[in-house]
Amino acid sequence: MVAVAVASALAASPAVAQSEHEVLPTPASLTQVLSCQSRDALGTFAELLFLQYRPPAWMRPSKLPKALDGMIGLYGFAVEGNVSVFGEPVDHVYFMSDWVVALLPRASAERVIAAQKMTRAPIAITEQYYRFVDPETGPMIGGFAPTGDAMAKMLVDAFGGDPAAKSAKVPPSTDPKMLLVGCNYAVASQEDFLDAARGAEDTMRKAGADIRRMAEEGEARPPR
């Protein structure tokens, strides 16, 4: 949710368009997408997966794992073949707004973060790392903690609930065992990203307040 909020704040950006030069949807081209190497390949996958609903034979829609519970707007695919993110082999990939990512064990994710010289983003409520390929237009290499806990907390704050309930007001883990790593293809500058990152907590707080107001006015109901 936090990553989505930041991506949304950046999304005065044009959508990724299909290139005039068609890129074959192969495990190698998906590896390029995950590693911030090809907007053209991303356009091909976006067209096939979300407009034509015709994934290649080596990709199939997949349910989200428990580690990603509560994340909204995330679409998972099981993949076959030699697919990797910055050298780390993966068998599932996830698309979310302008992000294309894989879920890695923390040790693997930290290897990528170090090798790609990512920096910790100034977001207080979650763990996120970044490095811009081009500081003016992106794309942005990134890694971040699953944000379902932050979403759950926002909903609890908005609707209230039993403070003793397991899901109520429990802060996100300070050391999640898994991190999402990949590429954000939003056309935005590093300065824009950092401004959005610094305001992420306020964005979440305002979203919670809006939901709470809608609930009080009968326009929203708590999730079941």
Short mmCIF file of C-alpha atoms in Angstrom, two decimals:
data_model
loop_
_atom_site.label_atom_id
_atom_site.label_comp_id
_atom_site.label_asym_id
_atom_site.label_seq_id
_atom_site.Cartn_x
_atom_site.Cartn_y
_atom_site.Cartn_z
CA MET A 1 0.00 0.00 0.00
CA VAL A 2 2.77 2.44 0.89
CA ALA A 3 4.65 1.62 -2.30
CA VAL A 4 1.39 2.07 -4.20
CA ALA A 5 0.83 5.44 -2.49
CA VAL A 6 4.29 6.59 -3.52
CA ALA A 7 3.81 5.26 -7.05
CA SER A 8 0.44 7.04 -7.26
CA ALA A 9 2.01 10.26 -6.09
CA LEU A 10 4.53 9.93 -8.89
CA ALA A 11 1.97 8.99 -11.49
CA ALA A 12 1.71 12.25 -13.23
CA SER A 13 3.72 9.94 -15.45
CA PRO A 14 2.58 8.57 -18.81
CA ALA A 15 1.71 4.89 -18.93
CA VAL A 16 4.23 2.53 -20.43
CA ALA A 17 3.39 2.16 -24.10
CA GLN A 18 4.15 -0.70 -26.47
CA SER A 19 7.16 0.01 -28.61
CA GLU A 20 7.03 0.00 -32.38
CA HIS A 21 9.59 -2.81 -32.11
CA GLU A 22 7.81 -5.85 -30.73
CA VAL A 23 9.71 -7.68 -28.00
CA LEU A 24 9.10 -11.41 -27.70
CA PRO A 25 7.74 -12.38 -24.26
CA THR A 26 10.47 -14.78 -23.13
CA PRO A 27 11.94 -15.60 -19.72
CA ALA A 28 14.99 -13.59 -20.81
CA SER A 29 12.89 -10.51 -21.63
CA LEU A 30 11.04 -10.81 -18.30
CA THR A 31 14.43 -10.91 -16.57
CA GLN A 32 15.25 -7.66 -18.40
CA VAL A 33 12.00 -6.11 -17.17
CA LEU A 34 12.67 -7.13 -13.56
CA SER A 35 16.17 -5.67 -13.78
CA CYS A 36 15.15 -2.24 -15.14
CA GLN A 37 16.58 -2.96 -18.58
CA SER A 38 13.61 -2.71 -20.96
CA ARG A 39 10.52 -0.51 -21.08
CA ASP A 40 9.74 -2.06 -24.47
CA ALA A 41 9.57 -5.55 -22.96
CA LEU A 42 7.36 -4.25 -20.15
CA GLY A 43 4.98 -2.88 -22.78
CA THR A 44 4.79 -6.33 -24.38
CA PHE A 45 3.99 -8.05 -21.08
CA ALA A 46 1.45 -5.39 -20.09
CA GLU A 47 -0.34 -5.84 -23.42
CA LEU A 48 -0.45 -9.65 -23.21
CA LEU A 49 -1.26 -10.00 -19.51
CA PHE A 50 -3.66 -7.14 -18.83
CA LEU A 51 -5.20 -6.15 -22.17
CA GLN A 52 -5.32 -9.37 -24.17
CA TYR A 53 -5.38 -11.74 -21.15
CA ARG A 54 -3.10 -14.08 -23.08
CA PRO A 55 -0.06 -14.86 -20.93
CA PRO A 56 2.66 -16.88 -22.65
CA ALA A 57 2.60 -20.63 -22.01
CA TRP A 58 5.42 -20.37 -19.47
CA MET A 59 3.48 -17.85 -17.28
CA ARG A 60 0.25 -18.52 -15.39
CA PRO A 61 -1.75 -16.42 -12.91
CA SER A 62 -0.96 -17.32 -9.31
CA LYS A 63 -2.47 -16.61 -5.89
CA LEU A 64 -0.51 -14.31 -3.64
CA PRO A 65 1.56 -15.99 -0.91
CA LYS A 66 0.82 -15.37 2.77
CA ALA A 67 3.74 -12.92 2.97
CA LEU A 68 1.80 -10.59 0.65
CA ASP A 69 -1.54 -10.77 2.48
CA GLY A 70 -3.33 -7.43 2.52
CA MET A 71 -1.51 -5.89 -0.44
CA ILE A 72 -3.87 -4.30 -2.96
CA GLY A 73 -3.41 -4.08 -6.72
CA LEU A 74 -0.78 -6.82 -6.85
CA TYR A 75 -1.04 -9.43 -9.63
CA GLY A 76 1.04 -12.60 -9.35
CA PHE A 77 2.27 -15.02 -12.00
CA ALA A 78 4.13 -18.31 -11.67
CA VAL A 79 6.91 -18.49 -14.25
CA GLU A 80 8.94 -21.29 -15.77
CA GLY A 81 12.34 -21.03 -17.37
CA ASN A 82 15.41 -19.07 -16.46
CA VAL A 83 13.92 -15.94 -14.85
CA SER A 84 15.91 -13.87 -12.37
CA VAL A 85 15.99 -10.47 -10.72
CA PHE A 86 19.50 -9.01 -10.66
CA GLY A 87 20.96 -12.53 -10.73
CA GLU A 88 18.64 -14.05 -8.10
CA PRO A 89 16.51 -16.86 -9.67
CA VAL A 90 12.74 -16.59 -9.16
CA ASP A 91 9.68 -18.69 -9.98
CA HIS A 92 7.01 -16.01 -9.32
CA VAL A 93 6.75 -12.38 -10.38
CA TYR A 94 4.32 -9.62 -9.36
CA PHE A 95 2.97 -6.58 -11.19
CA MET A 96 1.72 -3.57 -9.22
CA SER A 97 1.09 -0.18 -10.78
CA ASP A 98 4.48 0.72 -12.35
CA TRP A 99 6.33 -1.94 -10.35
CA VAL A 100 7.48 -5.36 -11.60
CA VAL A 101 8.97 -7.31 -8.68
CA ALA A 102 9.86 -10.69 -7.22
CA LEU A 103 9.61 -11.76 -3.57
CA LEU A 104 13.01 -12.72 -2.18
CA PRO A 105 14.22 -14.03 1.18
CA ARG A 106 15.84 -11.18 3.10
CA ALA A 107 19.39 -12.51 2.61
CA SER A 108 18.93 -12.66 -1.18
CA ALA A 109 17.26 -9.24 -1.24
CA GLU A 110 20.07 -7.71 0.79
CA ARG A 111 22.60 -9.08 -1.70
CA VAL A 112 20.75 -7.30 -4.50
CA ILE A 113 20.38 -4.09 -2.48
CA ALA A 114 24.13 -4.04 -1.80
CA ALA A 115 25.17 -5.03 -5.34
CA GLN A 116 22.89 -2.41 -6.90
CA LYS A 117 24.04 0.26 -4.43
CA MET A 118 20.50 1.11 -3.34
CA THR A 119 19.83 3.71 -0.66
CA ARG A 120 17.27 3.51 2.16
CA ALA A 121 14.31 5.75 1.29
CA PRO A 122 13.08 8.35 3.84
CA ILE A 123 9.84 6.48 4.63
CA ALA A 124 9.22 6.06 8.35
CA ILE A 125 6.37 3.54 8.21
CA THR A 126 8.02 0.86 6.07
CA GLU A 127 11.34 -0.32 4.67
CA GLN A 128 12.17 0.73 1.12
CA TYR A 129 15.38 1.06 -0.94
CA TYR A 130 16.00 2.76 -4.26
CA ARG A 131 18.47 3.73 -6.99
CA PHE A 132 17.49 5.67 -10.09
CA VAL A 133 18.92 4.52 -13.42
CA ASP A 134 18.40 8.10 -14.63
CA PRO A 135 17.81 10.68 -11.85
CA GLU A 136 15.56 12.75 -14.12
CA THR A 137 13.28 10.14 -15.71
CA GLY A 138 13.89 6.75 -14.06
CA PRO A 139 13.34 3.88 -14.09
CA MET A 140 14.02 3.17 -10.43
CA ILE A 141 15.61 -0.01 -9.12
CA GLY A 142 13.93 -0.77 -5.81
CA GLY A 143 13.31 -3.09 -2.92
CA PHE A 144 10.62 -2.81 -0.27
CA ALA A 145 8.93 -4.70 2.53
CA PRO A 146 5.44 -6.12 1.92
CA THR A 147 3.01 -3.43 3.04
CA GLY A 148 -0.13 -5.42 3.95
CA ASP A 149 0.43 -4.71 7.67
CA ALA A 150 0.45 -0.97 7.02
CA MET A 151 -2.81 -1.30 5.06
CA ALA A 152 -4.39 -3.31 7.88
CA LYS A 153 -3.34 -0.70 10.44
CA MET A 154 -4.82 2.08 8.30
CA LEU A 155 -8.17 0.23 8.14
CA VAL A 156 -8.15 -0.43 11.90
CA ASP A 157 -7.42 3.25 12.54
CA ALA A 158 -10.22 4.20 10.16
CA PHE A 159 -12.90 1.83 11.43
CA GLY A 160 -11.76 1.13 14.99
CA GLY A 161 -11.67 -2.35 16.45
CA ASP A 162 -10.69 -4.53 19.37
CA PRO A 163 -7.20 -3.39 20.44
CA ALA A 164 -6.54 -6.95 21.61
CA ALA A 165 -7.34 -8.41 18.19
CA LYS A 166 -4.35 -9.93 16.46
CA SER A 167 -4.56 -7.62 13.45
CA ALA A 168 -5.31 -4.44 15.35
CA LYS A 169 -2.70 -1.70 15.55
CA VAL A 170 0.20 -4.08 15.13
CA PRO A 171 3.06 -2.18 13.50
CA PRO A 172 4.77 -3.69 10.47
CA SER A 173 7.66 -5.99 11.29
CA THR A 174 10.93 -4.10 11.66
CA ASP A 175 12.76 -7.05 10.10
CA PRO A 176 10.49 -8.78 7.55
CA LYS A 177 11.80 -12.12 6.35
CA MET A 178 10.96 -11.35 2.72
CA LEU A 179 11.40 -8.24 0.56
CA LEU A 180 10.02 -7.38 -2.87
CA VAL A 181 12.78 -6.46 -5.33
CA GLY A 182 12.57 -5.26 -8.90
CA CYS A 183 11.91 -2.16 -10.99
CA ASN A 184 9.57 0.82 -10.94
CA TYR A 185 9.05 2.12 -14.49
CA ALA A 186 7.20 5.33 -13.55
CA VAL A 187 8.57 8.22 -15.58
CA ALA A 188 9.53 10.48 -12.70
CA SER A 189 12.58 12.10 -11.19
CA GLN A 190 14.47 11.07 -8.09
CA GLU A 191 13.48 14.40 -6.54
CA ASP A 192 9.78 13.63 -7.14
CA PHE A 193 10.18 10.18 -5.62
CA LEU A 194 11.90 11.52 -2.50
CA ASP A 195 9.23 14.20 -2.05
CA ALA A 196 6.53 11.50 -2.29
CA ALA A 197 8.46 9.20 0.06
CA ARG A 198 8.79 11.90 2.71
CA GLY A 199 5.04 12.50 2.51
CA ALA A 200 4.04 8.81 2.50
CA GLU A 201 3.03 8.80 6.16
CA ASP A 202 0.82 11.85 5.69
CA THR A 203 -0.67 10.24 2.57
CA MET A 204 -1.58 7.13 4.56
CA ARG A 205 -2.96 9.21 7.43
CA LYS A 206 -5.13 11.26 5.06
CA ALA A 207 -6.37 8.11 3.32
CA GLY A 208 -7.36 6.66 6.70
CA ALA A 209 -9.14 9.89 7.62
CA ASP A 210 -11.02 9.87 4.32
CA ILE A 211 -12.14 6.27 4.88
CA ARG A 212 -13.18 7.09 8.46
CA ARG A 213 -15.21 10.08 7.23
CA MET A 214 -16.88 7.92 4.56
CA ALA A 215 -17.69 5.29 7.19
CA GLU A 216 -19.28 7.88 9.45
CA GLU A 217 -21.33 9.12 6.51
CA GLY A 218 -22.36 5.59 5.56
CA GLU A 219 -20.37 5.55 2.32
CA ALA A 220 -17.88 2.88 3.40
CA ARG A 221 -18.04 -0.31 5.43
CA PRO A 222 -15.29 -2.11 7.32
CA PRO A 223 -13.80 -5.16 5.54
CA ARG A 224 -15.16 -8.52 6.65
#
